[in-house]
Coordinates of C-alpha atoms and ligand atoms in Angstrom, one line a residue:
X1 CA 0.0 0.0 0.0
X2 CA 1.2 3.6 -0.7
X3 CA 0.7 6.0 2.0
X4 CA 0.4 10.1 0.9
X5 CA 3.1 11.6 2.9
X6 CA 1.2 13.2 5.7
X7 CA -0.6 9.7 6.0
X8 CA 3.0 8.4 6.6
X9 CA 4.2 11.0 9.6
X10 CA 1.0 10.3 11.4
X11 CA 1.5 6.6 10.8
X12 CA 5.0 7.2 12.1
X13 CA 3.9 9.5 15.1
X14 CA 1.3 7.2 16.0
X15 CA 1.4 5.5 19.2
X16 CA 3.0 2.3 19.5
X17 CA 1.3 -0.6 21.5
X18 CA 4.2 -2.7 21.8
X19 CA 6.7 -3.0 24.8
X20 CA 9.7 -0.8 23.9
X21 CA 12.4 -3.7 23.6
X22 CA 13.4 -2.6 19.5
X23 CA 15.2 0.8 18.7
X24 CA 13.4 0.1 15.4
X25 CA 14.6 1.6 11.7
X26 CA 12.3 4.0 10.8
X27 CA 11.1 1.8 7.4
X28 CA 8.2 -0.4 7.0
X29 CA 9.2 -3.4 4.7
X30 CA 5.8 -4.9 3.0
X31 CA 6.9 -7.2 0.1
X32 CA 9.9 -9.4 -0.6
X33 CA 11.2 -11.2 -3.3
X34 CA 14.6 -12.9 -3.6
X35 CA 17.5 -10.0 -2.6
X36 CA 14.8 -7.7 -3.0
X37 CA 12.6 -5.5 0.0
X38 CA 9.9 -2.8 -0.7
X39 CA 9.1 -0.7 1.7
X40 CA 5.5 0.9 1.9
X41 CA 6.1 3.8 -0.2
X42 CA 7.4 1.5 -3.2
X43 CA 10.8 2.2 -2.7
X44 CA 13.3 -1.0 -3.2
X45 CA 16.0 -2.5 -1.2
X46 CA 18.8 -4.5 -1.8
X47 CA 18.8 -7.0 1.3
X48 CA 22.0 -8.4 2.4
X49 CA 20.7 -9.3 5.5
X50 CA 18.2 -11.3 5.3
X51 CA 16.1 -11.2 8.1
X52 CA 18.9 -11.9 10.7
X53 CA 20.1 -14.8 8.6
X54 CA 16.8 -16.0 8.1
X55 CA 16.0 -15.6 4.3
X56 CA 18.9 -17.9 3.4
X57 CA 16.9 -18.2 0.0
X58 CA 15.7 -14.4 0.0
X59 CA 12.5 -14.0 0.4
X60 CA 9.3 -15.6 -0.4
X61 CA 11.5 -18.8 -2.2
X62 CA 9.3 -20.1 -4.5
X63 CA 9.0 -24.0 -4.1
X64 CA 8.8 -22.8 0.3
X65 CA 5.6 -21.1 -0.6
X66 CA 4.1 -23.8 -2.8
X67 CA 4.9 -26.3 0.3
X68 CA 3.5 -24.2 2.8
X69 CA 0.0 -23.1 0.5
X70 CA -0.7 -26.9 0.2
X71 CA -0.4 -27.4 4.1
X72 CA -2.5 -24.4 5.3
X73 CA -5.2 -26.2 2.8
X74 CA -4.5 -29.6 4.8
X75 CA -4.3 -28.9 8.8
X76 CA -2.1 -26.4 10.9
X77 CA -2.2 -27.9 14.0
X78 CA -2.3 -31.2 15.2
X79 CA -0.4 -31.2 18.8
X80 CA 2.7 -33.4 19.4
X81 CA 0.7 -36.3 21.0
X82 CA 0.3 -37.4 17.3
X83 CA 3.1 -38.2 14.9
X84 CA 3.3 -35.7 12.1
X85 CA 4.9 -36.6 9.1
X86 CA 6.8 -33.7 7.8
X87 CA 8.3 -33.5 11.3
X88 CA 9.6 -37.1 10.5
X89 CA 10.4 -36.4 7.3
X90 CA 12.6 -33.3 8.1
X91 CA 13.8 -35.1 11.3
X92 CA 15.0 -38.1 8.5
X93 CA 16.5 -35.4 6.1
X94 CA 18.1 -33.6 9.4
X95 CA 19.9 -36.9 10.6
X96 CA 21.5 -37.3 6.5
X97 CA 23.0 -34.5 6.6
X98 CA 24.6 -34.3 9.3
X99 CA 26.6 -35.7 12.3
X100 CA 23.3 -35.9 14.6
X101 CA 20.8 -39.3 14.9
X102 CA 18.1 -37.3 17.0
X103 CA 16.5 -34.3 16.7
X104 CA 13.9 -32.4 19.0
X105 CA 12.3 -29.9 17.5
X106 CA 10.6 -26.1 19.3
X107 CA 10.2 -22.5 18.2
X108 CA 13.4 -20.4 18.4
X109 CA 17.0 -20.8 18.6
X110 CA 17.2 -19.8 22.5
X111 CA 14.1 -22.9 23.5
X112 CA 17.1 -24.9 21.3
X113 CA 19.9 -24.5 23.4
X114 CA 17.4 -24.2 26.6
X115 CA 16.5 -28.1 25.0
X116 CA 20.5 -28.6 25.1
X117 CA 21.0 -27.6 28.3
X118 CA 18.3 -29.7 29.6
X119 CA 19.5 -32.7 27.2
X120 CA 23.1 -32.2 28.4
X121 CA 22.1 -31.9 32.5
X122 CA 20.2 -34.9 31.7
X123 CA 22.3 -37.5 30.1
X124 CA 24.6 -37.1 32.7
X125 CA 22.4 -36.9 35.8
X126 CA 20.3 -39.8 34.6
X127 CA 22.3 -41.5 32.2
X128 CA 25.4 -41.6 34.3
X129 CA 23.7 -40.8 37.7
X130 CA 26.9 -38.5 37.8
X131 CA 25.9 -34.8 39.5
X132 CA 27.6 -33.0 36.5
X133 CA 25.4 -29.4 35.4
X134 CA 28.0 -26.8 34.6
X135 CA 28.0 -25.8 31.2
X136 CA 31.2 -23.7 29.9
X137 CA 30.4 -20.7 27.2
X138 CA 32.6 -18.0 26.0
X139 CA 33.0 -14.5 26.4
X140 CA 31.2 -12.3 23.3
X141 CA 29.2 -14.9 22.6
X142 CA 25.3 -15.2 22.3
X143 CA 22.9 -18.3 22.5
X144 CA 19.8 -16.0 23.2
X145 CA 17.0 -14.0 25.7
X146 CA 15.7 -16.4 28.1
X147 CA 16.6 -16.9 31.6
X148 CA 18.9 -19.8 30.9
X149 CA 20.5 -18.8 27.6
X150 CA 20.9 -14.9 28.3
X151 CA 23.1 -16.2 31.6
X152 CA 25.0 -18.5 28.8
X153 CA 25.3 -15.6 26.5
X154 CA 28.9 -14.2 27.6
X155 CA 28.0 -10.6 27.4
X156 CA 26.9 -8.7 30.2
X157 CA 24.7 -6.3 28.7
X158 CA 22.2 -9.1 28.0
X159 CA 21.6 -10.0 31.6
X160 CA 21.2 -6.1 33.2
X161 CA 18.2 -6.0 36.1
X162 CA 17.4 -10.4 35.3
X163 CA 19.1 -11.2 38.2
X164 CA 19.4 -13.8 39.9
X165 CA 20.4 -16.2 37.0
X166 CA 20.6 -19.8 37.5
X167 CA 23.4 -21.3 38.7
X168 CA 25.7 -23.4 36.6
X169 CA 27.5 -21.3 33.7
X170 CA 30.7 -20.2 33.7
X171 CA 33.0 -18.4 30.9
X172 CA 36.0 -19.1 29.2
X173 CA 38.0 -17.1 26.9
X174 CA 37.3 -17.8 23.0
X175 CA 40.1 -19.5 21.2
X176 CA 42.1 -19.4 24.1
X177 CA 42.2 -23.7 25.4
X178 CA 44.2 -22.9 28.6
X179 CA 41.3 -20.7 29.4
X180 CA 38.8 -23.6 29.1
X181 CA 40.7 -26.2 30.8
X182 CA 40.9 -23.4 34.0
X183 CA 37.0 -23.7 34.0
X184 CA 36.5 -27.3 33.7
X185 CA 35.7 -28.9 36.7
X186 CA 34.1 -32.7 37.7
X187 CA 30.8 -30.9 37.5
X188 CA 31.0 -30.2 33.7
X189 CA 28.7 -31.1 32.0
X190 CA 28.6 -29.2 28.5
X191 CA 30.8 -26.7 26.7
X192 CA 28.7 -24.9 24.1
X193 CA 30.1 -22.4 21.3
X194 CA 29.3 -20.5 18.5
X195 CA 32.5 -21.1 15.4
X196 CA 31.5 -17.8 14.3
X197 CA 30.5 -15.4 17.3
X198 CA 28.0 -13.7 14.8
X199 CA 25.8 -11.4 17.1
X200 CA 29.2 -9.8 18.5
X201 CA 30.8 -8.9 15.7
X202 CA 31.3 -11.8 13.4
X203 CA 34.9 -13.2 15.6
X204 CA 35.9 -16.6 13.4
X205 CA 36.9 -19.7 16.2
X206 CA 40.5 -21.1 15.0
X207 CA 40.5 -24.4 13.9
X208 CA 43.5 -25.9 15.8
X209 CA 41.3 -24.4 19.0
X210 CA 38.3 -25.7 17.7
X211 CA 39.8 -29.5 17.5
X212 CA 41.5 -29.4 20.8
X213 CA 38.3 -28.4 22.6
X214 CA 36.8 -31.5 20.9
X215 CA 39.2 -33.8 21.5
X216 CA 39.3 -32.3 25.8
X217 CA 35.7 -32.9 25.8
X218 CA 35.9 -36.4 24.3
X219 CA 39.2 -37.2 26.9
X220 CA 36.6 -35.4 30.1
X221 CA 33.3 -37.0 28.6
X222 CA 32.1 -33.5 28.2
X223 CA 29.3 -32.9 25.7
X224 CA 30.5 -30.6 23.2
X225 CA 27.2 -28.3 22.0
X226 CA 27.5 -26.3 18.9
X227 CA 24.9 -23.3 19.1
X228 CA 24.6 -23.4 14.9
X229 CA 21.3 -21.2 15.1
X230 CA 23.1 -18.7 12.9
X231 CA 26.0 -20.6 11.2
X232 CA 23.9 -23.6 10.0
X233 CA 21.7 -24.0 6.8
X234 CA 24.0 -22.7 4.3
X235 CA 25.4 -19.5 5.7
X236 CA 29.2 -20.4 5.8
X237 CA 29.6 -22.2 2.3
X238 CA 29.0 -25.5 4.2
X239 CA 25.7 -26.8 5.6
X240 CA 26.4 -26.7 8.9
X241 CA 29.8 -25.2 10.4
X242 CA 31.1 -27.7 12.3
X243 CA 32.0 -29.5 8.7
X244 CA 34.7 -26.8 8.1
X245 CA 36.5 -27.8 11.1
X246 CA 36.9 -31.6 10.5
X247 CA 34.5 -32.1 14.1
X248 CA 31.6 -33.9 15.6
X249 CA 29.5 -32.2 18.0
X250 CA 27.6 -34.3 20.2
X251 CA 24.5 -31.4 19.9
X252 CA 23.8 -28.5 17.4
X253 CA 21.1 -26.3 17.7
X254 CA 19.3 -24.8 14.8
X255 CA 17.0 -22.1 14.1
X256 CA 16.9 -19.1 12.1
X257 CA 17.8 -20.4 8.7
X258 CA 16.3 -23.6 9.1
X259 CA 12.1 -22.6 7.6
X260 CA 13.1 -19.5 5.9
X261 CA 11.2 -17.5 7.9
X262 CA 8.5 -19.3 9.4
X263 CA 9.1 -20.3 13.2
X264 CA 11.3 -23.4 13.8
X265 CA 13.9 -24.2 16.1
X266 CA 15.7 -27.8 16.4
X267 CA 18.1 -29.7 18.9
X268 CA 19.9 -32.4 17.0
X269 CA 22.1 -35.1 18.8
X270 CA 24.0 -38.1 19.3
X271 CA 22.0 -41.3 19.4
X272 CA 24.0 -41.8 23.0
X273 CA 21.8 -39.0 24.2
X274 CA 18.5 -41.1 23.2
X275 CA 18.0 -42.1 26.9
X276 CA 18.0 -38.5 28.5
X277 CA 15.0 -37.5 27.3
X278 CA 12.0 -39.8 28.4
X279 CA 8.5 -39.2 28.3
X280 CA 7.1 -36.2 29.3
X281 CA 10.6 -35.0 29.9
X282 CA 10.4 -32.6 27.6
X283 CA 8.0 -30.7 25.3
X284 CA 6.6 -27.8 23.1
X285 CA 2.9 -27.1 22.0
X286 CA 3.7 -25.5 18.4
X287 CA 7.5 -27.4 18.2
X288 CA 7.9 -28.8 14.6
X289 CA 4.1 -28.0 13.9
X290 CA 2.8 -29.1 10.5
X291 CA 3.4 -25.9 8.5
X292 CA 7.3 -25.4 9.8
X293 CA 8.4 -28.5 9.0
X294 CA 6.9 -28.3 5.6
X295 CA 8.8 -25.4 5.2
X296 CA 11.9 -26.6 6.5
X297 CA 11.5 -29.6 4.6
X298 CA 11.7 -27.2 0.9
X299 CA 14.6 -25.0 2.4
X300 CA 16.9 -27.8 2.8
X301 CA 15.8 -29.5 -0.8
X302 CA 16.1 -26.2 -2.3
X303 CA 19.2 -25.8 -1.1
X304 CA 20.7 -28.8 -2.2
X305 CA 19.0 -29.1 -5.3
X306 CA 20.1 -25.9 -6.3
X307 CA 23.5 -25.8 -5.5
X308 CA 23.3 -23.2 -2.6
X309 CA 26.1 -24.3 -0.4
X310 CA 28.8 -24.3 -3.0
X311 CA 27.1 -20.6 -4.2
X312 CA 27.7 -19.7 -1.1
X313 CA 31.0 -20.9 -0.8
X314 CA 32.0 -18.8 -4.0
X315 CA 29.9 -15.5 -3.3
X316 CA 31.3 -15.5 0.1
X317 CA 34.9 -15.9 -1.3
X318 CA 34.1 -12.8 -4.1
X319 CA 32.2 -10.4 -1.9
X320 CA 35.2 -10.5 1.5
X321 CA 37.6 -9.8 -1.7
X322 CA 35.8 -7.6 -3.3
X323 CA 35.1 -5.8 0.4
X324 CA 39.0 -5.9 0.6
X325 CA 39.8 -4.3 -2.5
X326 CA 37.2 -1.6 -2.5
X327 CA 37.0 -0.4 1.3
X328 CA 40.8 -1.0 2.1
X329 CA 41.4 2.7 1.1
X330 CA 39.3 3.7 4.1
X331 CA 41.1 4.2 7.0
X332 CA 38.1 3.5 9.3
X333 CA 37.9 0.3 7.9
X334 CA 39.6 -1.7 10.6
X335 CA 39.0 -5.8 9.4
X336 CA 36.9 -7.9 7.1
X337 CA 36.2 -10.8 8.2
X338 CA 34.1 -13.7 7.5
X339 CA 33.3 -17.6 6.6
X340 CA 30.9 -18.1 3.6
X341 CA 27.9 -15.0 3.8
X342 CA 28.6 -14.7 7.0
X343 CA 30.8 -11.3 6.9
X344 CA 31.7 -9.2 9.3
X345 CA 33.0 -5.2 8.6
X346 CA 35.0 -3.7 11.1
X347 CA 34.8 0.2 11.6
X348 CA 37.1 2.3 13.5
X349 CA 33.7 4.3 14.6
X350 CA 30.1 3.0 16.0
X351 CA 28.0 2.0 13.2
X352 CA 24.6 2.8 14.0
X353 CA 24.9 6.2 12.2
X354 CA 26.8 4.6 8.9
X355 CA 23.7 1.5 8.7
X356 CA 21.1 4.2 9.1
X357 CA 22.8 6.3 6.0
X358 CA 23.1 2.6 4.4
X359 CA 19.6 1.8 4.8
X360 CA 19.1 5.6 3.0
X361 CA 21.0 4.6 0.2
X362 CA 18.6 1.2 -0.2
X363 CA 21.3 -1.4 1.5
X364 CA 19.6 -3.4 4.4
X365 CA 22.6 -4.4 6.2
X366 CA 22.6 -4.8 10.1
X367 CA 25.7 -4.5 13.4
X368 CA 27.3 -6.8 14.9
X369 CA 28.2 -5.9 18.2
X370 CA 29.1 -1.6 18.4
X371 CA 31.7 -1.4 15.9
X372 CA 30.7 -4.2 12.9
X373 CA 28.9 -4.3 10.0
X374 CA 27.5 -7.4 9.2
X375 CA 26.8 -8.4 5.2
X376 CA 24.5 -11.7 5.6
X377 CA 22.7 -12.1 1.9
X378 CA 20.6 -14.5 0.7
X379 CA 23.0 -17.7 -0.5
X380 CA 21.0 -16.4 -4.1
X381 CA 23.0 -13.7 -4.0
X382 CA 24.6 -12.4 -7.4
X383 CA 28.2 -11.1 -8.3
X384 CA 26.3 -8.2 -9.3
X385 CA 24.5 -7.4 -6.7
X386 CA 27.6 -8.1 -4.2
X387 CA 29.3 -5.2 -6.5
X388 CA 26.1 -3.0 -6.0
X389 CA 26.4 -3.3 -2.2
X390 CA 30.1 -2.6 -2.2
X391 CA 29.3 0.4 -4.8
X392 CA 26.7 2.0 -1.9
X393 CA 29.2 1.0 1.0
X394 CA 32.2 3.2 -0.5
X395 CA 29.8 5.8 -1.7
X396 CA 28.7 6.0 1.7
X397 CA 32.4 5.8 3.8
X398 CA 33.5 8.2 1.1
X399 CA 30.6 10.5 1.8
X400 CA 31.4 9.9 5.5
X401 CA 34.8 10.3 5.1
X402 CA 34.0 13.6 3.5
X403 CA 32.3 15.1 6.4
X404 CA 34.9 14.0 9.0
X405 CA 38.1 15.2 7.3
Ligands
LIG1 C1 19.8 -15.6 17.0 C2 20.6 -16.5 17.8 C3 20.1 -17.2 19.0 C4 18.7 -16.9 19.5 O1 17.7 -17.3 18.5 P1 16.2 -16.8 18.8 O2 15.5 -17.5 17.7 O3 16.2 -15.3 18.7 O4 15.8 -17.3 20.1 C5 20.9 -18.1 19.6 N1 22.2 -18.3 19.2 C6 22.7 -17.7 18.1 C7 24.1 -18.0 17.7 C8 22.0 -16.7 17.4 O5 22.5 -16.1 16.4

């Protein structure tokens, strides 16, 4: 719908019902298609974030909506107490493609790693009748906004005015083993981590770090947890992460990119871990409902079918060079960083203000962290259009840069 511009102030003016919790951009976004957002006054935008690494296959992917059209003429809901076949089927396809032989699916990526934690507490207590709970994270890292996985997340800014958190978490220093091995203790029970610290900036886990930490938690019997909510489906030039670094995580959780957009959330694990769940042990009303799994069911075929993985493998490779080439002249450009379409830009300076201007000159691109920008695309995502975001970025640091000097 176009609004007449006075329609628009009032709509923007207009008291908002909604618990202040978003610093929200001032643009309403009301079509998508592929790398491509309108906002309500027509205007067009190329989105390289997609969603919060959502939109792995941009938006409104054309063989997703066809799935999820013939479901919503079939049944929505159905409750867990009765097998669901698309949940099988995407719990089958799940378990091929990766490392896991289980999979538990809920809503989000934080009810995820809330369903590790649990699993993890579990399999020891119950399995092993040991007393082990403490689960090691890392600092900067971010597993999401409930009780249990803001106190995981290692950033304090997160857990301001929820105390008391529950007990059990402790911190170690990312690629830093010595640090781990200073928090391990016989109550371990978990170490979780993110191989690319996304929400804090994009920071890239070493792979020599990354193998030692598996091997410790193999010599300790410590589960290893691998919070893939933003690294999986896709978004690194390999389906899930963990491939890139030659590993088997005992759990990954999944989420964002997982349904392309509809709400879906997954814990997937070692058959070993079969046991610490039982009956009633566990559970979510809407978890792997008819219409997700559907959905999740087309974004991993589409993805494979069409190539996406290696796609993103190669854009990934020609956008962080490209970035290099073009933004290198800069001099607040501090770092580019990145694995696959997972890229983060470093900025001498906040970036709030340069994202805004971004967002003015029809870019969606989003922060990680204070001081990052970070360049998430659909996996569709052409050389072309990687140039035309690099073409806007300059423009803009050169504008910037204009201003400042
Ligand atoms: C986004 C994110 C979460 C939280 O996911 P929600 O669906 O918002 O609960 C957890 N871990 C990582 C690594 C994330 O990027």
């Amino acid at each position: 719908m176009r609004r007449s511009v006075s329609e628009r102030v009032v709509f923007t003016l207009k008291k908002s019902y909604l618990f202040p919790t978003y610093n929200k951009f001032p643009i309403t976004l009301v079509k998508g298609s592929k790398t491509t957002l309108w906002d309500d006054e027509g205007k067009s935008y190329l989105d390289c974030m997609s969603g919060l690494a959502v939109c792995n296959l941009g938006h409104v992917p054309d063989r997703v909506k066809l799935r999820i059209q013939e479901q919503l003429e079939q049944v929505w809901h159905v409750s867990n107490l009765f097998h669901i076949k698309a949940q099988e089927d995407l719990a089958e396809k799940l378990v091929t493609i990766s490392c896991a032989d289980l999979v538990f699916f809920c809503n989000s990526g934080a009810e995820a790693n809330e369903a590790a934690f649990k699993c993890a507490r579990r399999y020891h207590q119950r399995v092993h009748g040991n007393e082990r709970y403490e689960i090691i994270t890392f600092e900067q890292s971010f597993h999401g906004r409930t009780l249990a996985t803001l106190t995981a997340t290692g950033q304090e800014k997160v857990k301001d005015g929820y105390y008391p958190l529950p007990k059990g978490f402790l911190y170690a220093r990312y690629n830093d083993i010595q640090s781990v091995r200073s928090k391990i203790t016989g109550k371990t029970a978990a170490i979780m981590l993110e191989l690319v610290q996304g929400e804090s900036g994009v920071h890239l886990s070493e792979p020599e770090f990354v193998q030692e930490l598996a091997k410790l938690c193999k010599d300790k019997g410590i589960l290893l947890i691998v919070d893939e909510v933003q690294t999986g489906i896709g978004r690194t030039g390999s389906m899930f992460a963990y491939e890139h670094y030659g590993i088997e995580p005992d759990i990954i959780t999944l989420a964002k990119g997982l349904a392309s957009g509809l709400p879906i959330g997954a814990m997937m694990g070692k058959e070993k871990l079969r046991e610490a769940f039982s009956e009633g042990s566990h559970a979510s009303t809407f978890g792997g409902s008819p219409l997700s799994t559907v959905a999740g069911l087309a974004t991993i075929e589409t993805l494979m079918e069409h190539g996406l993985i290696e796609r993103a493998k190669k854009a990934g490779a020609y956008a962080q060079d490209k970035l290099e080439n073009e933004l290198k002249q800069f001099p607040i450009i501090r770092a580019i960083r990145g694995l696959g379409l997972l890229i983060g830009i470093e900025i001498t300076e906040p970036v709030t203000p340069i994202i805004q201007k971004l967002h003015q000159n029809r870019l969606l691109v989003l922060s990680g962290g204070t001081h990052v920008i970070r360049f998430m695309p659909s996996l569709y995502i052409t050389n072309d259009e990687i140039d035309q975001a690099v073409l806007i970025l300059s423009n803009v640091l050169r504008e910037l840069e204009g201003i400042t000097n």
